[in-house]
Tab-separated table of C-alpha atoms in Angstrom:
chain	number	residue	atom	x	y	z
A	1	GLY	CA	16.026	-7.794	-11.216
A	2	ALA	CA	12.470	-9.048	-11.344
A	3	GLY	CA	9.856	-7.260	-9.292
A	4	VAL	CA	6.704	-8.572	-7.699
A	5	SER	CA	4.464	-10.231	-10.233
A	6	GLN	CA	0.790	-11.073	-9.986
A	7	SER	CA	-1.480	-13.185	-12.114
A	8	PRO	CA	-3.881	-12.913	-13.685
A	9	SER	CA	-3.836	-9.194	-14.346
A	10	ASN	CA	-7.584	-9.234	-14.884
A	11	LYS	CA	-10.196	-11.742	-13.806
A	12	VAL	CA	-13.874	-11.662	-14.579
A	13	THR	CA	-15.997	-14.246	-12.837
A	14	GLU	CA	-19.589	-14.992	-12.076
A	15	LYS	CA	-21.096	-14.600	-8.645
A	16	GLY	CA	-20.693	-17.778	-6.648
A	17	LYS	CA	-17.567	-19.022	-8.393
A	18	ASP	CA	-14.214	-19.498	-6.665
A	19	VAL	CA	-11.134	-17.578	-7.774
A	20	GLU	CA	-7.417	-17.897	-7.103
A	21	LEU	CA	-5.041	-14.972	-7.313
A	22	ARG	CA	-1.317	-15.543	-7.443
A	23	CYS	CA	1.590	-13.476	-6.213
A	24	ASP	CA	5.280	-14.075	-6.901
A	25	PRO	CA	7.354	-11.915	-4.564
A	26	ILE	CA	10.859	-10.678	-5.098
A	27	SER	CA	13.310	-13.484	-4.490
A	28	GLY	CA	14.607	-13.449	-0.933
A	29	HIS	CA	11.800	-11.322	0.468
A	30	THR	CA	10.514	-13.079	3.552
A	31	ALA	CA	7.512	-10.842	4.153
A	32	LEU	CA	4.507	-10.854	1.820
A	33	TYR	CA	1.346	-8.789	2.055
A	34	TRP	CA	-2.069	-8.817	0.421
A	35	TYR	CA	-4.235	-5.713	0.140
A	36	ARG	CA	-7.572	-4.955	-1.414
A	37	GLN	CA	-8.300	-1.672	-3.113
A	38	ARG	CA	-11.889	-0.952	-3.996
A	39	LEU	CA	-12.652	1.622	-6.661
A	40	GLY	CA	-11.712	5.083	-5.441
A	41	GLN	CA	-10.640	3.884	-2.024
A	42	GLY	CA	-7.430	3.297	-0.137
A	43	LEU	CA	-5.608	0.101	0.641
A	44	GLU	CA	-7.338	-2.374	2.864
A	45	PHE	CA	-4.937	-4.762	4.582
A	46	LEU	CA	-5.940	-8.396	4.229
A	47	ILE	CA	-3.117	-10.617	5.462
A	48	TYR	CA	0.618	-10.796	5.783
A	49	PHE	CA	3.062	-13.668	5.755
A	50	GLN	CA	6.398	-13.946	7.487
A	51	GLY	CA	7.975	-16.881	5.747
A	52	ASN	CA	5.191	-19.406	5.246
A	53	SER	CA	3.239	-18.485	8.341
A	54	ALA	CA	0.599	-15.797	8.622
A	55	PRO	CA	0.883	-14.056	11.994
A	56	ASP	CA	-1.800	-11.545	11.083
A	57	LYS	CA	-4.964	-12.555	9.263
A	58	SER	CA	-7.037	-9.855	10.844
A	59	GLY	CA	-7.896	-8.161	7.580
A	60	LEU	CA	-9.557	-11.089	5.855
A	61	PRO	CA	-13.157	-9.886	5.476
A	62	SER	CA	-14.870	-13.257	5.808
A	63	ASP	CA	-14.242	-16.989	5.911
A	64	ARG	CA	-14.663	-17.028	2.139
A	65	PHE	CA	-11.181	-15.523	1.940
A	66	SER	CA	-8.068	-17.584	2.550
A	67	ALA	CA	-4.415	-17.389	1.616
A	68	GLU	CA	-1.404	-19.590	1.703
A	69	ARG	CA	2.266	-19.314	0.972
A	70	THR	CA	4.644	-22.117	0.153
A	71	GLY	CA	8.410	-22.360	-0.027
A	72	GLU	CA	8.682	-18.836	1.339
A	73	SER	CA	7.855	-17.756	-2.172
A	74	VAL	CA	4.638	-17.769	-4.111
A	75	SER	CA	1.372	-16.950	-2.397
A	76	THR	CA	-2.195	-17.656	-3.430
A	77	LEU	CA	-5.235	-15.703	-2.289
A	78	THR	CA	-8.435	-17.696	-2.706
A	79	ILE	CA	-11.919	-16.256	-2.652
A	80	GLN	CA	-14.703	-18.791	-2.467
A	81	ARG	CA	-18.285	-18.191	-3.576
A	82	THR	CA	-17.440	-14.741	-4.879
A	83	GLN	CA	-19.854	-11.874	-4.337
A	84	GLN	CA	-20.199	-8.636	-6.263
A	85	GLU	CA	-18.722	-6.701	-3.331
A	86	ASP	CA	-15.494	-8.665	-3.810
A	87	SER	CA	-14.865	-6.706	-7.009
A	88	ALA	CA	-11.656	-4.771	-6.464
A	89	VAL	CA	-7.986	-4.646	-7.291
A	90	TYR	CA	-6.003	-7.070	-5.173
A	91	LEU	CA	-2.453	-5.909	-4.563
A	92	CYS	CA	0.438	-7.992	-3.350
A	93	ALA	CA	3.626	-6.592	-1.864
A	94	SER	CA	6.821	-8.063	-0.472
A	95	SER	CA	9.664	-6.817	1.664
A	96	THR	CA	12.743	-8.023	3.466
A	97	ASP	CA	12.492	-8.826	7.142
A	98	GLN	CA	13.421	-5.349	8.205
A	99	SER	CA	10.553	-3.177	9.249
A	100	ARG	CA	12.314	-0.051	8.082
A	101	ASN	CA	12.379	-1.306	4.544
A	102	GLU	CA	9.865	-0.476	1.907
A	103	GLN	CA	7.304	-2.778	0.463
A	104	PHE	CA	7.542	-3.488	-3.240
A	105	PHE	CA	4.168	-3.734	-4.891
A	106	GLY	CA	2.981	-5.832	-7.762
A	107	PRO	CA	0.720	-4.390	-10.463
A	108	GLY	CA	-2.371	-5.964	-8.955
A	109	THR	CA	-5.149	-8.250	-10.125
A	110	ARG	CA	-8.380	-6.548	-11.102
A	111	LEU	CA	-11.249	-8.806	-10.079
A	112	THR	CA	-14.716	-8.229	-11.455
A	113	VAL	CA	-17.590	-10.302	-10.134
A	114	LEU	CA	-20.657	-10.206	-12.341
B	1	ALA	CA	-2.763	0.903	17.923
B	2	GLN	CA	-1.167	2.733	15.073
B	3	SER	CA	-3.149	4.812	12.637
B	4	VAL	CA	-2.533	7.160	9.748
B	5	THR	CA	-4.682	10.118	8.794
B	6	GLN	CA	-4.434	11.878	5.466
B	7	LEU	CA	-6.310	15.160	5.451
B	8	GLY	CA	-8.040	15.817	2.164
B	9	SER	CA	-9.054	12.958	-0.079
B	10	HIS	CA	-8.728	15.268	-3.078
B	11	VAL	CA	-6.290	18.134	-3.573
B	12	SER	CA	-6.096	20.395	-6.623
B	13	VAL	CA	-3.180	22.682	-7.414
B	14	SER	CA	-2.182	24.716	-10.424
B	15	GLU	CA	0.814	23.692	-12.447
B	16	GLY	CA	3.869	25.337	-10.899
B	17	ALA	CA	2.238	25.804	-7.503
B	18	LEU	CA	3.321	24.284	-4.216
B	19	VAL	CA	2.095	20.783	-3.465
B	20	LEU	CA	1.306	19.991	0.173
B	21	LEU	CA	-0.207	16.657	1.118
B	22	ARG	CA	-0.822	16.117	4.800
B	23	CYS	CA	-0.188	13.013	6.850
B	24	ASN	CA	-0.496	12.560	10.593
B	25	TYR	CA	0.175	9.367	12.452
B	26	SER	CA	-0.373	7.952	15.872
B	27	SER	CA	2.147	5.576	17.300
B	28	SER	CA	3.373	4.714	20.747
B	29	VAL	CA	6.920	4.358	19.502
B	30	PRO	CA	8.898	6.260	16.871
B	31	PRO	CA	7.688	4.811	13.601
B	32	TYR	CA	9.090	4.375	10.164
B	33	LEU	CA	7.174	6.518	7.685
B	34	PHE	CA	6.641	6.178	3.959
B	35	TRP	CA	5.001	7.973	1.071
B	36	TYR	CA	3.883	5.964	-1.938
B	37	VAL	CA	2.465	7.156	-5.250
B	38	GLN	CA	-0.003	5.291	-7.428
B	39	TYR	CA	-0.462	6.282	-11.042
B	40	PRO	CA	-3.661	5.183	-12.808
B	41	ASN	CA	-3.911	1.439	-13.301
B	42	GLN	CA	-0.529	0.820	-11.716
B	43	GLY	CA	0.805	-0.521	-8.441
B	44	LEU	CA	2.269	1.630	-5.706
B	45	GLN	CA	5.747	3.085	-5.995
B	46	LEU	CA	7.849	4.370	-3.122
B	47	LEU	CA	8.435	8.136	-3.168
B	48	LEU	CA	10.445	8.454	0.024
B	49	LYS	CA	10.810	7.084	3.518
B	50	TYR	CA	11.917	8.171	6.959
B	51	THR	CA	13.614	5.674	9.225
B	52	THR	CA	16.236	7.390	11.357
B	53	GLY	CA	18.556	10.355	11.102
B	54	ALA	CA	17.761	13.551	9.242
B	55	THR	CA	14.126	14.487	9.601
B	56	LEU	CA	13.915	16.132	6.178
B	57	VAL	CA	13.768	13.396	3.609
B	58	LYS	CA	14.164	13.881	-0.104
B	59	GLY	CA	12.589	11.503	-2.562
B	60	ILE	CA	12.100	10.999	-6.236
B	61	ASN	CA	10.538	13.472	-8.657
B	62	GLY	CA	11.396	16.473	-6.473
B	63	PHE	CA	9.244	15.464	-3.524
B	64	GLU	CA	10.325	15.783	0.079
B	65	ALA	CA	8.796	15.252	3.497
B	66	GLU	CA	9.663	16.316	7.001
B	67	PHE	CA	9.203	14.150	10.057
B	68	LYS	CA	7.977	16.285	12.952
B	69	LYS	CA	7.742	14.199	16.071
B	70	SER	CA	6.163	16.971	18.143
B	71	GLU	CA	3.349	17.279	15.629
B	72	THR	CA	3.234	13.557	14.740
B	73	SER	CA	3.269	14.628	11.118
B	74	PHE	CA	4.998	13.613	7.900
B	75	HIS	CA	3.658	16.008	5.288
B	76	LEU	CA	4.696	15.630	1.645
B	77	THR	CA	5.712	18.698	-0.341
B	78	LYS	CA	6.950	19.680	-3.756
B	79	PRO	CA	7.825	23.292	-4.586
B	80	SER	CA	6.400	23.292	-8.096
B	81	ALA	CA	3.703	20.927	-9.342
B	82	HIS	CA	3.978	19.295	-12.730
B	83	MET	CA	1.164	17.792	-14.748
B	84	SER	CA	2.820	14.405	-14.401
B	85	ASP	CA	2.390	14.573	-10.610
B	86	ALA	CA	-1.319	13.877	-10.956
B	87	ALA	CA	-1.778	10.605	-9.093
B	88	GLU	CA	-2.908	9.188	-5.783
B	89	TYR	CA	-0.569	9.455	-2.828
B	90	PHE	CA	-0.542	7.206	0.207
B	91	CYS	CA	1.156	7.755	3.532
B	92	ALA	CA	2.110	4.642	5.488
B	93	VAL	CA	3.573	3.872	8.893
B	94	ASN	CA	5.405	0.861	10.192
B	95	GLY	CA	5.962	0.111	13.834
B	96	GLY	CA	9.680	0.707	13.864
B	97	THR	CA	10.183	-2.005	16.435
B	98	SER	CA	11.859	-5.289	15.755
B	99	GLY	CA	9.441	-7.848	14.447
B	100	THR	CA	6.694	-5.385	13.634
B	101	TYR	CA	6.198	-5.681	9.913
B	102	LYS	CA	2.642	-4.559	9.497
B	103	TYR	CA	2.245	-1.405	7.483
B	104	ILE	CA	-0.717	0.863	8.088
B	105	PHE	CA	-1.778	2.959	5.114
B	106	GLY	CA	-3.764	6.156	5.029
B	107	THR	CA	-6.825	6.390	2.843
B	108	GLY	CA	-4.967	8.291	0.150
B	109	THR	CA	-5.034	11.753	-1.396
B	110	ARG	CA	-5.780	12.183	-5.064
B	111	LEU	CA	-3.754	15.053	-6.494
B	112	LYS	CA	-5.077	16.918	-9.497
B	113	VAL	CA	-2.829	19.383	-11.314
B	114	LEU	CA	-4.561	22.130	-13.242
B	115	ALA	CA	-3.025	23.635	-16.361
């Protein structure tokens, strides 16, 4: 079956512009996660959704970052007024609503802010 | 609060040698534990996981890990390294309690395999 998909795969933008990153989770997965991975570093948790609600937004680095999820499916991560330090790979993952179950990761969106 | 510590951000082994990647966790309750692998320019892929039952867990590509509660460890091993094992490896923990879905990842260990 289809895995987690993300679009675009690569995004180059100018400082100050807004960007939207999309994640399509595996069908039926109620939990959805966003992570940021800077060059040479580990995964930085941003936010997770249970259904359409986000019980934990603690990882969002600033109010320029926001995310939403609709229909317990697709999620969009929006970064407003992008800065060079936002350059990273943004990974999305989904899982079923069982904490013992693995997360399935998408291939990521590589964001470059010039 | 839960945390995961991976000792050694970079590990180098010779082809055919033992691979040992260390992971220690802190958790107030028995957690669920995972190892993921990330090949260059790809997403993360599950290697193995521990939930309940047997503490020695076997995964894909010949990897295994042992959950040691007394040492709060979940080290990843492979008897004989292959060039294709060169990648970054992440240990992760999940609360293990109902309704706790947040995964905490370690900072990763980059494995280099020398010919």
